[in-house]
XYZ file of C-alpha atoms in Angstrom:
774
model
C -14.751 -11.676 -4.401
C -11.484 -14.299 -4.550
C -9.939 -13.461 -1.700
C -13.236 -13.590 0.635
C -14.188 -17.088 -1.106
C -11.137 -18.651 -0.067
C -12.589 -18.244 3.918
C -15.186 -20.316 2.687
C -13.910 -23.231 1.333
C -13.808 -26.514 3.076
C -10.692 -27.235 5.625
C -8.416 -29.192 4.459
C -7.798 -33.227 5.777
C -5.483 -33.329 8.162
C -2.375 -35.307 7.048
C -1.294 -38.431 8.695
C 0.857 -38.128 10.844
C 2.720 -41.606 9.818
C 5.070 -40.486 6.859
C 4.658 -42.698 4.131
C 7.809 -44.269 1.994
C 8.001 -42.953 -1.663
C 10.601 -45.014 -3.758
C 13.590 -42.702 -6.049
C 14.556 -43.430 -8.499
C 18.159 -43.771 -9.911
C 17.267 -42.130 -13.593
C 14.586 -40.233 -11.622
C 15.484 -36.312 -12.369
C 13.920 -33.660 -9.429
C 13.054 -30.337 -9.303
C 12.928 -29.149 -5.923
C 12.624 -25.067 -5.534
C 13.489 -25.249 -8.944
C 16.580 -26.696 -8.970
C 17.029 -30.018 -10.950
C 18.459 -32.801 -9.229
C 19.120 -36.971 -9.490
C 18.934 -39.966 -6.692
C 22.489 -39.958 -4.878
C 22.045 -42.631 -2.491
C 18.830 -44.138 0.253
C 19.163 -45.682 3.280
C 16.380 -45.854 6.353
C 17.182 -41.817 7.290
C 16.151 -40.829 4.311
C 16.653 -39.232 0.361
C 20.489 -37.783 -0.189
C 19.550 -35.238 -3.513
C 22.785 -34.296 -5.586
C 22.236 -31.413 -8.571
C 23.106 -31.168 -11.591
C 24.460 -28.122 -12.325
C 27.877 -27.168 -11.132
C 29.018 -26.710 -8.682
C 27.386 -29.914 -7.028
C 25.949 -29.665 -4.165
C 24.416 -32.042 -1.625
C 20.609 -32.634 -0.485
C 19.649 -34.707 2.069
C 16.391 -34.843 3.260
C 14.202 -37.686 5.443
C 11.477 -39.389 4.497
C 9.165 -36.429 6.702
C 10.622 -34.004 4.865
C 10.142 -35.593 1.198
C 6.421 -36.303 2.339
C 5.996 -32.766 2.859
C 7.922 -31.751 0.447
C 6.413 -33.354 -2.668
C 2.768 -32.107 -2.100
C 4.291 -28.645 -2.276
C 4.846 -26.984 -5.715
C 8.297 -26.263 -5.745
C 8.700 -30.065 -6.163
C 8.443 -31.423 -9.912
C 9.650 -34.914 -10.687
C 10.937 -36.874 -13.793
C 11.072 -40.619 -14.035
C 12.406 -41.477 -16.595
C 13.976 -38.006 -17.168
C 17.896 -39.925 -16.612
C 17.313 -42.311 -19.556
C 19.237 -42.004 -22.942
C 15.775 -42.631 -24.430
C 14.416 -39.236 -22.787
C 17.533 -37.199 -23.920
C 16.864 -38.368 -27.497
C 13.512 -37.748 -27.431
C 13.965 -33.775 -25.925
C 16.676 -33.190 -28.682
C 14.182 -34.929 -31.794
C 11.698 -33.144 -30.445
C 12.639 -29.616 -28.436
C 10.253 -30.504 -26.247
C 10.106 -31.672 -22.321
C 6.515 -32.925 -22.807
C 3.864 -34.352 -25.621
C 1.296 -31.600 -23.297
C 3.563 -28.797 -24.633
C 2.978 -29.178 -28.233
C 0.627 -27.734 -30.170
C -2.347 -28.758 -31.102
C -2.110 -29.561 -34.589
C 1.103 -31.636 -33.877
C 0.560 -33.249 -31.353
C -2.479 -34.776 -33.499
C -0.188 -34.957 -36.006
C 1.713 -38.051 -33.968
C -1.222 -39.268 -32.962
C -1.817 -40.689 -35.798
C 2.183 -41.466 -36.428
C 1.104 -43.175 -33.208
C -1.720 -45.670 -34.871
C -0.378 -46.239 -37.586
C 2.804 -47.837 -35.928
C 1.296 -49.595 -32.942
C -0.628 -51.457 -35.974
C 2.466 -52.299 -37.690
C 4.462 -53.722 -34.545
C 1.686 -55.681 -34.068
C 0.877 -56.666 -37.727
C 5.338 -57.428 -37.667
C 4.785 -59.426 -34.108
C 2.029 -62.019 -35.940
C 3.870 -62.391 -38.764
C 1.662 -60.900 -41.241
C 4.248 -57.584 -41.959
C 8.002 -57.683 -43.679
C 10.424 -54.844 -42.725
C 11.555 -55.276 -46.619
C 10.428 -52.577 -48.400
C 9.022 -54.419 -51.323
C 6.501 -56.591 -49.092
C 5.977 -53.264 -47.218
C 4.207 -51.326 -49.710
C 0.849 -53.018 -49.722
C 0.662 -53.101 -46.078
C 1.136 -49.073 -45.898
C -1.558 -48.992 -48.551
C -3.981 -51.566 -46.779
C -3.097 -50.000 -43.815
C -4.527 -46.635 -45.221
C -8.070 -47.248 -46.077
C -8.390 -49.406 -42.190
C -7.014 -46.633 -40.284
C -7.526 -43.196 -42.251
C -10.096 -43.572 -44.758
C -11.951 -40.414 -46.017
C -15.530 -40.398 -43.561
C -18.810 -41.064 -46.312
C -20.285 -37.782 -48.091
C -23.181 -36.671 -47.006
C -25.799 -37.551 -49.863
C -25.226 -35.267 -53.130
C -21.539 -34.065 -51.633
C -18.125 -34.667 -52.604
C -16.119 -37.198 -50.962
C -13.387 -35.381 -48.399
C -10.060 -36.084 -48.651
C -8.178 -38.406 -46.088
C -7.141 -37.457 -42.350
C -3.869 -38.323 -43.177
C -1.802 -39.748 -45.415
C 1.020 -42.470 -44.452
C 4.410 -41.862 -46.246
C 6.624 -44.350 -48.043
C 7.722 -47.111 -46.269
C 12.110 -45.941 -45.927
C 9.937 -43.455 -44.136
C 7.798 -45.054 -42.479
C 10.231 -47.632 -40.848
C 11.938 -44.676 -39.668
C 9.017 -43.524 -37.778
C 8.893 -46.859 -35.666
C 12.497 -47.334 -34.793
C 12.131 -43.454 -33.446
C 9.778 -44.641 -31.998
C 11.221 -48.690 -30.550
C 13.878 -45.866 -29.624
C 12.646 -42.407 -28.009
C 9.084 -42.779 -27.470
C 5.945 -40.537 -28.629
C 8.132 -37.489 -29.020
C 11.127 -39.436 -31.417
C 7.832 -38.599 -33.790
C 7.576 -35.323 -33.598
C 8.498 -33.425 -37.047
C 12.063 -31.805 -36.550
C 10.870 -28.893 -38.079
C 12.879 -26.651 -35.721
C 15.770 -27.680 -37.203
C 15.283 -26.942 -40.403
C 16.346 -24.354 -42.196
C 20.135 -22.867 -43.513
C 22.534 -22.988 -40.549
C 24.805 -20.024 -42.334
C 24.658 -16.018 -42.511
C 23.354 -15.805 -45.971
C 25.273 -11.713 -45.804
C 29.114 -10.986 -45.043
C 29.824 -8.358 -42.745
C 29.855 -5.498 -44.494
C 26.779 -6.530 -45.609
C 25.123 -6.811 -41.936
C 26.891 -3.523 -40.504
C 24.772 -1.536 -42.589
C 21.883 -3.799 -41.741
C 22.698 -3.213 -37.413
C 23.492 0.939 -38.762
C 19.613 1.238 -39.665
C 18.437 -1.295 -36.781
C 19.935 1.100 -34.427
C 18.068 3.998 -35.882
C 15.438 2.937 -34.479
C 16.200 3.813 -31.082
C 15.358 7.117 -31.987
C 12.834 9.840 -30.345
C 11.557 10.468 -33.731
C 10.190 6.727 -33.866
C 10.567 5.914 -37.492
C 8.386 3.287 -39.551
C 10.513 0.437 -40.258
C 9.291 0.883 -43.857
C 10.915 3.928 -43.907
C 14.663 3.391 -42.470
C 14.281 -0.019 -45.413
C 13.863 2.629 -47.745
C 16.430 4.223 -46.174
C 19.115 1.739 -45.495
C 17.935 0.577 -50.077
C 19.818 4.253 -50.599
C 22.407 3.460 -48.580
C 23.371 -0.044 -50.258
C 22.694 1.568 -53.666
C 25.256 4.515 -53.018
C 27.409 1.866 -52.094
C 27.547 0.003 -54.875
C 27.943 3.052 -57.186
C 31.110 4.893 -54.896
C 32.638 0.966 -56.051
C 31.257 0.563 -59.644
C 33.100 4.212 -60.457
C 35.918 3.129 -58.338
C 36.935 0.164 -60.599
C 36.802 3.384 -63.268
C 33.452 1.605 -65.093
C 30.976 4.053 -66.709
C 27.326 4.596 -64.861
C 25.768 4.406 -68.140
C 26.188 0.401 -68.867
C 24.538 -0.466 -65.905
C 21.710 2.628 -66.121
C 18.286 0.064 -66.135
C 19.916 -2.624 -63.215
C 18.937 -1.972 -59.145
C 21.811 -1.154 -57.222
C 20.320 -1.973 -54.277
C 19.074 -5.443 -54.807
C 21.424 -7.183 -57.545
C 20.226 -10.090 -57.954
C 23.154 -13.045 -57.747
C 24.192 -13.298 -61.675
C 24.719 -9.643 -61.432
C 26.597 -9.668 -58.560
C 28.346 -12.780 -59.742
C 28.776 -10.841 -63.139
C 30.857 -7.734 -61.472
C 33.252 -10.375 -59.075
C 34.712 -11.339 -62.468
C 35.284 -7.599 -63.503
C 36.571 -7.188 -59.978
C 33.682 -5.615 -58.302
C 32.503 -6.789 -55.115
C 28.912 -5.634 -54.497
C 26.841 -4.883 -51.468
C 23.305 -6.472 -51.517
C 20.284 -5.150 -49.264
C 18.718 -7.318 -47.164
C 14.769 -7.916 -47.145
C 12.934 -5.961 -45.035
C 11.303 -9.126 -43.375
C 14.868 -9.066 -41.918
C 15.125 -5.920 -41.105
C 12.194 -5.959 -38.597
C 13.570 -9.749 -36.780
C 16.393 -8.379 -36.334
C 14.362 -4.554 -34.718
C 12.128 -8.081 -32.736
C 15.483 -8.915 -31.416
C 16.016 -5.643 -29.453
C 15.431 -5.495 -25.927
C 11.707 -4.124 -25.754
C 12.960 -1.945 -22.333
C 15.446 0.444 -25.013
C 13.280 -0.011 -27.474
C 10.519 2.390 -26.157
C 13.123 4.196 -23.494
C 15.283 4.983 -26.158
C 11.568 6.518 -28.446
C 8.727 7.351 -25.519
C 11.381 8.273 -23.115
C 12.104 6.896 -20.174
C 9.582 7.643 -17.366
C 7.126 5.228 -20.018
C 9.798 2.386 -19.818
C 9.210 2.164 -16.676
C 5.670 2.438 -16.153
C 5.105 0.081 -18.205
C 7.138 -2.752 -17.788
C 6.862 -1.973 -14.004
C 4.998 -5.343 -12.677
C 2.063 -4.242 -10.724
C -0.172 -7.006 -8.930
C -2.043 -4.991 -7.413
C 0.360 -3.251 -4.609
C 2.561 -5.871 -2.411
C 0.394 -9.465 -1.292
C 0.546 -10.925 2.344
C -0.712 -7.832 3.953
C -2.826 -9.432 6.991
C -3.233 -7.047 9.718
C -4.143 -3.343 9.810
C -1.685 -0.766 8.986
C 0.910 -3.349 8.552
C 1.103 -1.220 5.473
C 0.882 2.424 4.224
C 0.764 4.803 1.082
C 1.419 8.763 1.675
C 2.184 10.938 -0.975
C 0.606 14.573 -2.239
C -2.462 15.919 -5.292
C -3.127 18.669 -6.342
C -6.835 18.449 -6.449
C -8.920 19.709 -9.820
C -10.823 22.289 -8.045
C -9.867 25.725 -8.014
C -11.156 27.451 -4.573
C -11.332 30.749 -2.855
C -8.628 31.656 -0.371
C -10.455 34.675 1.403
C -13.102 33.834 3.175
C -16.723 35.300 1.686
C -19.276 33.667 2.171
C -21.222 35.891 4.226
C -20.318 38.583 1.515
C -20.529 36.226 -1.925
C -23.767 37.325 -2.786
C -24.091 40.814 -1.745
C -20.341 42.331 -3.479
C -20.403 42.563 -7.616
C -19.631 39.661 -10.458
C -16.461 41.472 -10.765
C -15.353 41.833 -7.506
C -16.084 37.593 -7.409
C -13.438 37.181 -10.357
C -10.955 39.162 -8.643
C -10.920 36.932 -5.749
C -7.958 35.128 -5.280
C -8.591 31.399 -6.488
C -6.063 28.058 -5.894
C -5.870 24.297 -6.781
C -5.022 23.023 -2.981
C -2.411 20.328 -1.774
C -3.934 17.106 -0.583
C -2.088 14.952 0.759
C -3.370 11.213 2.367
C -2.858 7.856 3.305
C -4.067 4.533 3.298
C -4.337 0.927 4.482
C -3.079 -0.872 1.608
C -4.821 -3.705 3.948
C -8.477 -2.673 4.941
C -8.433 0.550 2.638
C -9.210 2.965 5.581
C -7.950 6.735 5.526
C -6.192 7.126 8.748
C -4.792 10.746 8.136
C -5.408 13.442 5.424
C -4.843 17.341 5.049
C -5.182 20.373 2.745
C -2.978 22.952 2.955
C -2.061 25.413 -0.384
C 1.058 24.691 -0.827
C 3.349 20.960 -0.189
C 6.128 21.379 2.638
C 7.152 18.405 5.070
C 5.178 19.553 7.601
C 1.865 18.136 5.401
C 3.575 14.509 5.595
C 4.403 15.662 9.841
C 0.953 15.947 10.237
C 0.180 13.028 8.291
C 1.962 10.580 10.919
C 0.467 12.289 13.853
C -2.859 11.688 12.376
C -1.505 7.944 11.514
C -0.769 7.373 15.641
C -4.009 9.419 17.297
C -7.145 9.602 16.941
C -9.244 11.534 15.000
C -13.454 10.933 16.215
C -13.266 14.467 17.691
C -12.204 16.160 15.063
C -14.790 14.541 12.637
C -17.944 14.856 14.734
C -17.597 18.271 15.014
C -17.919 18.018 11.000
C -21.025 17.195 12.528
C -19.704 13.599 10.970
C -21.947 9.977 12.152
C -19.723 7.416 12.392
C -16.047 7.679 14.069
C -12.462 7.922 12.423
C -10.538 5.999 14.979
C -8.574 4.672 12.490
C -4.895 5.009 14.463
C -1.917 2.516 14.979
C 1.457 2.111 14.810
C 2.231 1.404 11.447
C 5.285 -1.602 9.786
C 6.115 -0.191 6.665
C 5.265 4.001 5.717
C 5.787 3.957 1.491
C 6.069 7.410 -0.301
C 7.252 8.530 -3.521
C 10.662 10.356 -3.863
C 8.808 13.985 -3.736
C 10.766 16.827 -1.866
C 7.932 17.340 0.157
C 7.277 13.291 1.458
C 11.008 12.104 1.310
C 13.157 13.932 3.496
C 15.471 14.246 6.164
C 12.575 15.065 9.389
C 10.091 12.350 8.572
C 12.546 9.888 8.110
C 14.048 10.501 11.705
C 10.173 10.561 12.798
C 9.363 7.711 11.392
C 12.788 6.065 12.703
C 11.972 7.238 16.350
C 8.559 5.579 16.017
C 10.100 2.454 14.777
C 8.420 2.920 11.891
C 9.209 1.440 8.467
C 10.588 3.840 5.855
C 9.911 3.032 2.483
C 10.121 4.812 -0.930
C 9.989 2.923 -4.181
C 11.982 4.101 -7.328
C 10.575 7.466 -8.898
C 8.247 8.070 -11.536
C 6.940 4.526 -10.594
C 2.794 5.198 -9.508
C 2.890 1.395 -9.575
C 3.963 0.525 -6.645
C 1.537 2.577 -4.655
C -1.511 1.774 -6.358
C -3.547 1.730 -3.170
C -2.869 5.687 -2.812
C -3.111 6.305 -6.517
C -6.795 5.073 -6.451
C -8.174 6.566 -4.162
C -7.174 10.400 -5.697
C -9.397 9.593 -8.756
C -11.629 7.904 -6.173
C -11.735 11.152 -4.712
C -12.153 13.133 -7.620
C -14.606 11.588 -9.642
C -16.833 10.908 -6.901
C -16.081 13.934 -4.223
C -15.046 16.954 -6.380
C -17.093 16.125 -9.535
C -20.426 17.609 -8.246
C -18.552 20.629 -7.709
C -18.251 23.722 -9.663
C -15.004 25.401 -11.007
C -13.132 21.995 -11.727
C -9.867 22.632 -13.874
C -10.136 18.716 -14.589
C -7.001 16.927 -15.848
C -5.648 18.649 -18.904
C -6.586 20.783 -20.825
C -7.705 19.007 -23.122
C -10.240 17.168 -21.238
C -11.412 20.387 -19.770
C -12.295 22.391 -23.713
C -13.896 25.180 -22.655
C -15.176 24.842 -19.574
C -14.546 28.400 -17.634
C -12.383 26.939 -14.359
C -11.396 30.344 -12.737
C -15.206 31.892 -12.880
C -16.802 29.086 -11.796
C -15.159 28.454 -8.236
C -17.181 29.505 -5.504
C -15.515 27.040 -2.721
C -14.268 27.961 0.169
C -11.016 26.857 1.548
C -12.493 25.741 5.054
C -15.870 24.153 2.706
C -13.208 21.943 0.686
C -11.769 20.299 3.746
C -15.242 19.940 6.110
C -16.593 18.381 2.299
C -13.159 16.280 2.036
C -13.430 14.539 5.527
C -17.178 14.372 5.759
C -16.451 12.447 2.060
C -13.909 10.660 3.562
C -15.439 9.356 6.469
C -19.189 9.270 6.543
C -19.273 8.013 2.278
C -15.751 6.238 1.471
C -15.175 4.377 4.202
C -18.922 2.989 4.300
C -19.017 1.935 0.364
C -18.759 -1.693 -1.085
C -15.040 -0.740 -1.926
C -14.307 -3.727 -5.429
C -10.304 -4.431 -4.040
C -12.010 -5.931 -0.645
C -14.237 -8.086 -2.850
C -17.499 -5.745 -2.306
C -16.919 -5.537 1.546
C -16.883 -1.663 2.517
C -13.146 -0.169 4.234
C -14.511 0.628 7.841
C -16.262 -3.301 8.341
C -13.349 -3.971 6.624
C -10.986 -2.992 9.751
C -13.585 -4.167 12.244
C -13.460 -7.588 11.165
C -9.557 -7.532 11.181
C -8.900 -5.636 14.216
C -10.707 -8.948 16.258
C -8.854 -11.678 13.960
C -5.178 -9.979 13.681
C -4.677 -6.943 16.963
C -3.014 -3.331 14.906
C 0.380 -2.847 16.509
C -0.845 -0.838 19.465
C 0.700 3.541 18.434
C 2.873 4.990 20.626
C 1.935 6.576 24.146
C 2.364 10.319 25.041
C 5.694 10.544 25.992
C 7.124 8.962 22.664
C 4.679 11.741 21.152
C 5.867 14.529 22.626
C 9.760 13.387 21.759
C 9.142 12.185 18.548
C 7.289 15.712 17.122
C 7.823 18.610 19.779
C 10.319 20.790 20.119
C 13.466 21.429 22.138
C 13.901 24.410 24.006
C 16.325 25.859 26.728
C 15.049 26.079 30.036
C 17.423 27.063 33.706
C 16.106 24.868 36.415
C 14.493 26.978 39.687
C 14.102 26.363 42.956
C 10.513 26.120 41.662
C 10.283 23.562 38.733
C 11.155 24.657 35.400
C 8.847 27.001 33.761
C 8.040 27.606 30.276
C 5.136 28.725 28.276
C 3.261 29.959 31.810
C 2.892 26.705 33.556
C 5.437 25.007 36.130
C 6.657 21.565 35.956
C 7.757 20.113 39.070
C 9.035 16.309 40.333
C 11.087 14.555 42.778
C 13.901 14.409 40.336
C 14.000 17.942 39.464
C 13.919 19.298 43.020
C 17.200 16.224 43.250
C 18.580 18.046 40.621
C 18.149 21.965 41.190
C 19.729 20.713 44.309
C 23.031 19.317 43.175
C 23.226 22.695 40.537
C 21.707 25.356 40.549
C 20.805 27.459 38.501
C 21.314 25.260 35.410
C 20.444 25.322 32.058
C 19.099 22.590 30.594
C 17.188 20.896 27.306
C 13.584 20.403 27.399
C 11.250 19.477 24.716
C 7.653 20.563 24.752
C 4.247 19.383 22.855
C 2.267 22.071 21.702
C -0.760 20.021 21.208
C -0.114 18.704 24.838
C 0.652 20.820 27.909
C 0.627 18.713 30.514
C 4.005 17.479 31.076
C 7.377 17.772 29.506
C 10.731 15.587 29.011
C 13.714 17.170 30.650
C 17.249 16.407 28.793
C 19.190 14.658 31.641
C 22.242 12.405 31.610
C 20.809 8.865 31.380
C 18.054 9.841 28.736
C 14.654 11.878 28.773
C 12.878 12.368 32.324
C 9.331 12.776 31.887
C 8.029 15.890 34.279
C 4.094 16.850 33.889
C 2.874 19.915 35.425
C -1.269 20.916 36.144
C -3.436 18.344 36.229
C -5.399 20.908 34.228
C -3.132 21.230 31.241
C -3.651 18.268 30.167
C -4.154 17.263 26.897
C -4.660 21.261 26.753
C -2.562 22.870 23.015
C -0.389 26.077 22.857
C -2.887 27.925 20.558
C -6.044 26.678 22.907
C -3.891 28.561 26.784
C -2.574 31.310 24.692
C -6.005 32.131 23.906
C -6.982 31.932 27.793
C -3.727 33.536 28.507
C -5.896 36.438 26.555
C -9.029 35.795 28.289
C -7.538 36.049 31.631
C -5.166 38.862 31.190
C -8.864 40.659 30.107
C -10.275 40.018 33.764
C -7.309 40.676 36.074
C -4.171 42.029 35.861
C -2.123 40.279 38.265
C -1.747 36.288 36.837
C 0.640 35.513 40.201
C -2.904 34.142 42.744
C -5.373 32.460 40.837
C -7.633 30.002 41.431
C -8.220 26.381 39.575
C -11.799 27.412 38.609
C -11.248 30.423 37.303
C -8.437 29.074 35.080
C -10.541 26.064 34.349
C -13.035 28.287 32.878
C -10.946 30.375 30.915
C -9.618 27.440 29.619
C -12.678 25.640 28.628
C -13.908 28.917 27.234
C -10.660 28.664 24.528
C -11.187 25.435 23.334
C -14.329 26.285 22.992
C -13.178 28.853 20.773
C -10.289 26.171 19.411
C -13.277 23.496 18.622
C -14.922 25.996 16.017
C -11.590 27.278 14.799
C -10.569 23.248 14.500
C -14.174 23.112 13.315
C -13.956 24.913 10.271
C -10.624 24.604 9.222
C -10.491 20.863 9.881
C -7.852 19.097 7.782
C -6.261 22.834 7.565
C -5.308 22.844 11.032
C -0.899 22.435 11.757
C 0.851 22.487 14.833
C 2.789 25.496 15.840
C 6.383 25.311 14.065
C 9.307 25.735 16.239
C 9.095 29.975 15.421
C 5.834 30.063 16.199
C 5.603 28.407 19.941
C 8.890 30.357 20.627
C 7.383 33.661 19.749
C 4.295 32.515 22.341
C 6.347 31.337 24.497
C 8.411 35.407 25.205
C 4.453 36.452 25.413
C 4.261 34.879 28.308
C 6.434 37.163 30.609
C 4.403 35.890 33.846
C 3.301 32.746 35.091
C 0.916 31.332 36.106
C 0.291 29.453 40.008
C -2.668 27.481 40.718
C -4.522 26.687 43.631
C -7.681 25.000 44.591
C -10.034 27.466 46.490
C -10.133 31.695 47.394
C -8.322 32.349 50.343
C -10.982 34.839 51.943
C -9.283 37.210 55.091
C -10.732 35.876 58.526
C -13.467 37.979 60.355
C -12.902 37.279 64.120
C -10.453 34.919 66.650
C -9.512 31.393 65.142
C -10.309 28.687 67.127
C -7.134 26.985 67.173
C -8.836 23.496 68.412
C -12.018 23.960 66.779
C -11.330 20.681 64.324
C -10.759 18.466 66.916
C -12.515 15.069 67.804
C -12.833 14.005 71.594
C -11.835 10.409 72.052
C -11.975 7.700 75.276
C -13.467 8.757 78.244
C -14.167 12.284 77.190
C -15.607 10.855 73.529
C -19.660 11.838 73.661
C -21.829 9.719 73.785
C -23.533 8.018 71.338
C -26.687 6.344 73.639
C -29.269 7.112 75.437
C -27.903 8.590 78.464
C -30.041 6.036 81.599
C -29.574 8.090 84.549
C -29.722 12.077 84.157
C -27.937 14.056 86.741
C -30.647 16.235 88.508
C -31.667 19.597 87.230
C -30.509 21.931 89.664
C -26.639 20.188 89.552
C -24.964 22.968 88.711
C -22.278 21.863 84.891
C -19.201 20.557 84.956
C -16.823 21.621 82.797
C -14.513 19.437 81.207
C -11.069 21.025 79.567
C -11.463 23.641 77.160
C -15.026 22.086 76.778
C -18.210 22.270 77.568
C -19.718 19.203 78.384
C -23.144 18.960 76.625
C -26.335 19.264 79.156
C -27.909 16.705 77.873
C -32.431 17.888 77.020
C -35.389 17.789 79.135
C -37.520 15.115 79.227
C -40.585 16.318 77.523
C -44.279 14.703 77.303
C -44.841 11.799 74.548
C -47.325 13.630 72.204
C -49.989 11.611 71.942
C -51.266 10.749 68.728
C -55.231 11.150 67.483
C -57.097 8.586 66.822
C -57.891 8.578 63.140
C -61.812 7.470 62.842
C -62.360 4.791 59.656
C -64.929 6.318 57.774
C -67.037 4.046 56.806
C -66.785 1.554 53.742
C -68.851 3.009 50.749
C -71.704 0.112 49.168
C -70.617 -2.597 46.710
C -71.992 -1.200 42.626
C -73.535 -3.960 41.488
C -71.261 -5.966 38.576
C -72.714 -4.484 34.978
C -71.504 -6.602 32.316
C -70.197 -3.274 29.328
C -72.298 -2.658 26.607
C -70.294 -3.069 23.344
C -70.128 0.279 20.592
């Protein structure tokens, strides 16, 4: 909500064109980008500041630059930071500012300041003296005037004074500290109190540290348990020392040898025995708190838990402004058991025993999410993890999926595609592999992989899986739940009834129509689709790659032989002027081509200076290998001779195959995968005959062919376009012109007389009558 509220703030007023020349004193201490520095010099051009820390560096700033910098969060200045009084005050109080003091300490300083100022005023008027005898009654009078207790309510007791002044000696110390250091000189120096020397010797410290480090154990011992073990250790050491001095332990039976007193310790030292004293449990707690927190959690609960706990998570990467700027992808094992076989037509008719015997499995759902708009540009469903899932995600991110969504009955288009700036995956082998990085490099996509076991670095995609589980899969039976404790006695396998194809269709409908049109908390209540449409108008996403680059990135290489008619592969001929030139220079040479299994309209030919795009038949544009193979099977059933096919016939066959492929993709939806290299090679081997396309059917002629039948006469032999005024006599013979006969003009026919139409008599007008109302 705050992100959208920031856009509604009023615009900031424009800055003055002429910068103000500010003064910086010699005693001022500035903080520029976190670096403390002081003024070194100042002239008509600007300032020169010098850093306090070593090595010293000079920072020149003009007056315009200083004017812009002073309003930023990287700037701070203390005008008296370099004075001796301020340095002494900081050393006295341990704080830079009075605002840093606790509320109780600040109230105490305020009362001291009131009393000291009252005394200084009296001293200036000559009504107070610094001698102790004369100052004592003045302090008593000031106590009654300034800090007298409030009058109690009727019948109540007198409340204690709010503040009690000290004696004359200490009060004069307050006054001198205030005059020298300011209000910070009135702060009590409690932080300097306490014993500075170590109370325990090195042997006692050694045993203490040994038990402190025992706290870093996977058994997770408590501090009380460790202190008990430490007492036993000290009692054992003292007992051994007494025995080593040849003293009888029975004489010290009632004495605690772990925590010996100072008198007993001195008594034993007089007899030549140095005993050790066990530290208190509070000191053990203090030493354990000094341990690095990360090391404590990593040693007691595991390194993975520590990395998750101490990982800074602020809702993902900040500063994303463009759609598809950062896309996160991950795999997730669905919490739903599905039927692997297609049993829906006979499911109601089979017995319960056969239903239980049907194979069931939890599918792996892979998805990618745009961190800026929260839309889902790609998702796949498979029976297991693999690099093909990630490759399909990348292809879907740069292509339009509206046709797939429409085939499943979605009402909202699935149009989210662009060239991603950064593609972020986890450390899994199915996502982080060489093939994925190669495709990202070819498409100009940044590839990142955060550290292992840190889902906080990919919070968007991890949260989407929870949304899908809660809102999408919760309504179906056969759920596996997140762990056995949550599942309880729920029989997941026995209740499974959803097939894999149905699950894929349900997920697509949920994401495209429901998730993209629901208010998203991370977008301030805006829907992902509305956010996509709004941001694409302000900051357009990066243009997706063209078909040629997609072919080079996702295509499979094959070795072909250049022939006189071009390149033959997958039953089609591919030819261009460049291929004719290559054939004339070196015929029958093997070349490497790349073929996109999803588009046979063109191929990429490897030449000396790179890749050359060679187009094929126009009807193959957008036709996949699966569709083309089905079309050829249909044609083989109709005609055994494939060398002379007609283009309309091939069109009808491809249309039939495309309808079948559409039904297949509708059933598979996000289960569909492009053909692999081995599958494409097998299909290429089966296509042993090449199809040649023609525009029209060739029928044999039934008679002699008129060579000049299509000649158009021009000039003097051209036929008149207007009506001829003078006609030859009817008995004049027709004169031939060349090989064509001159058209004989038609005889004039008498004009037909039109019959005179009789106008019918007009009907008499009807008298006007008012309309009757019902």
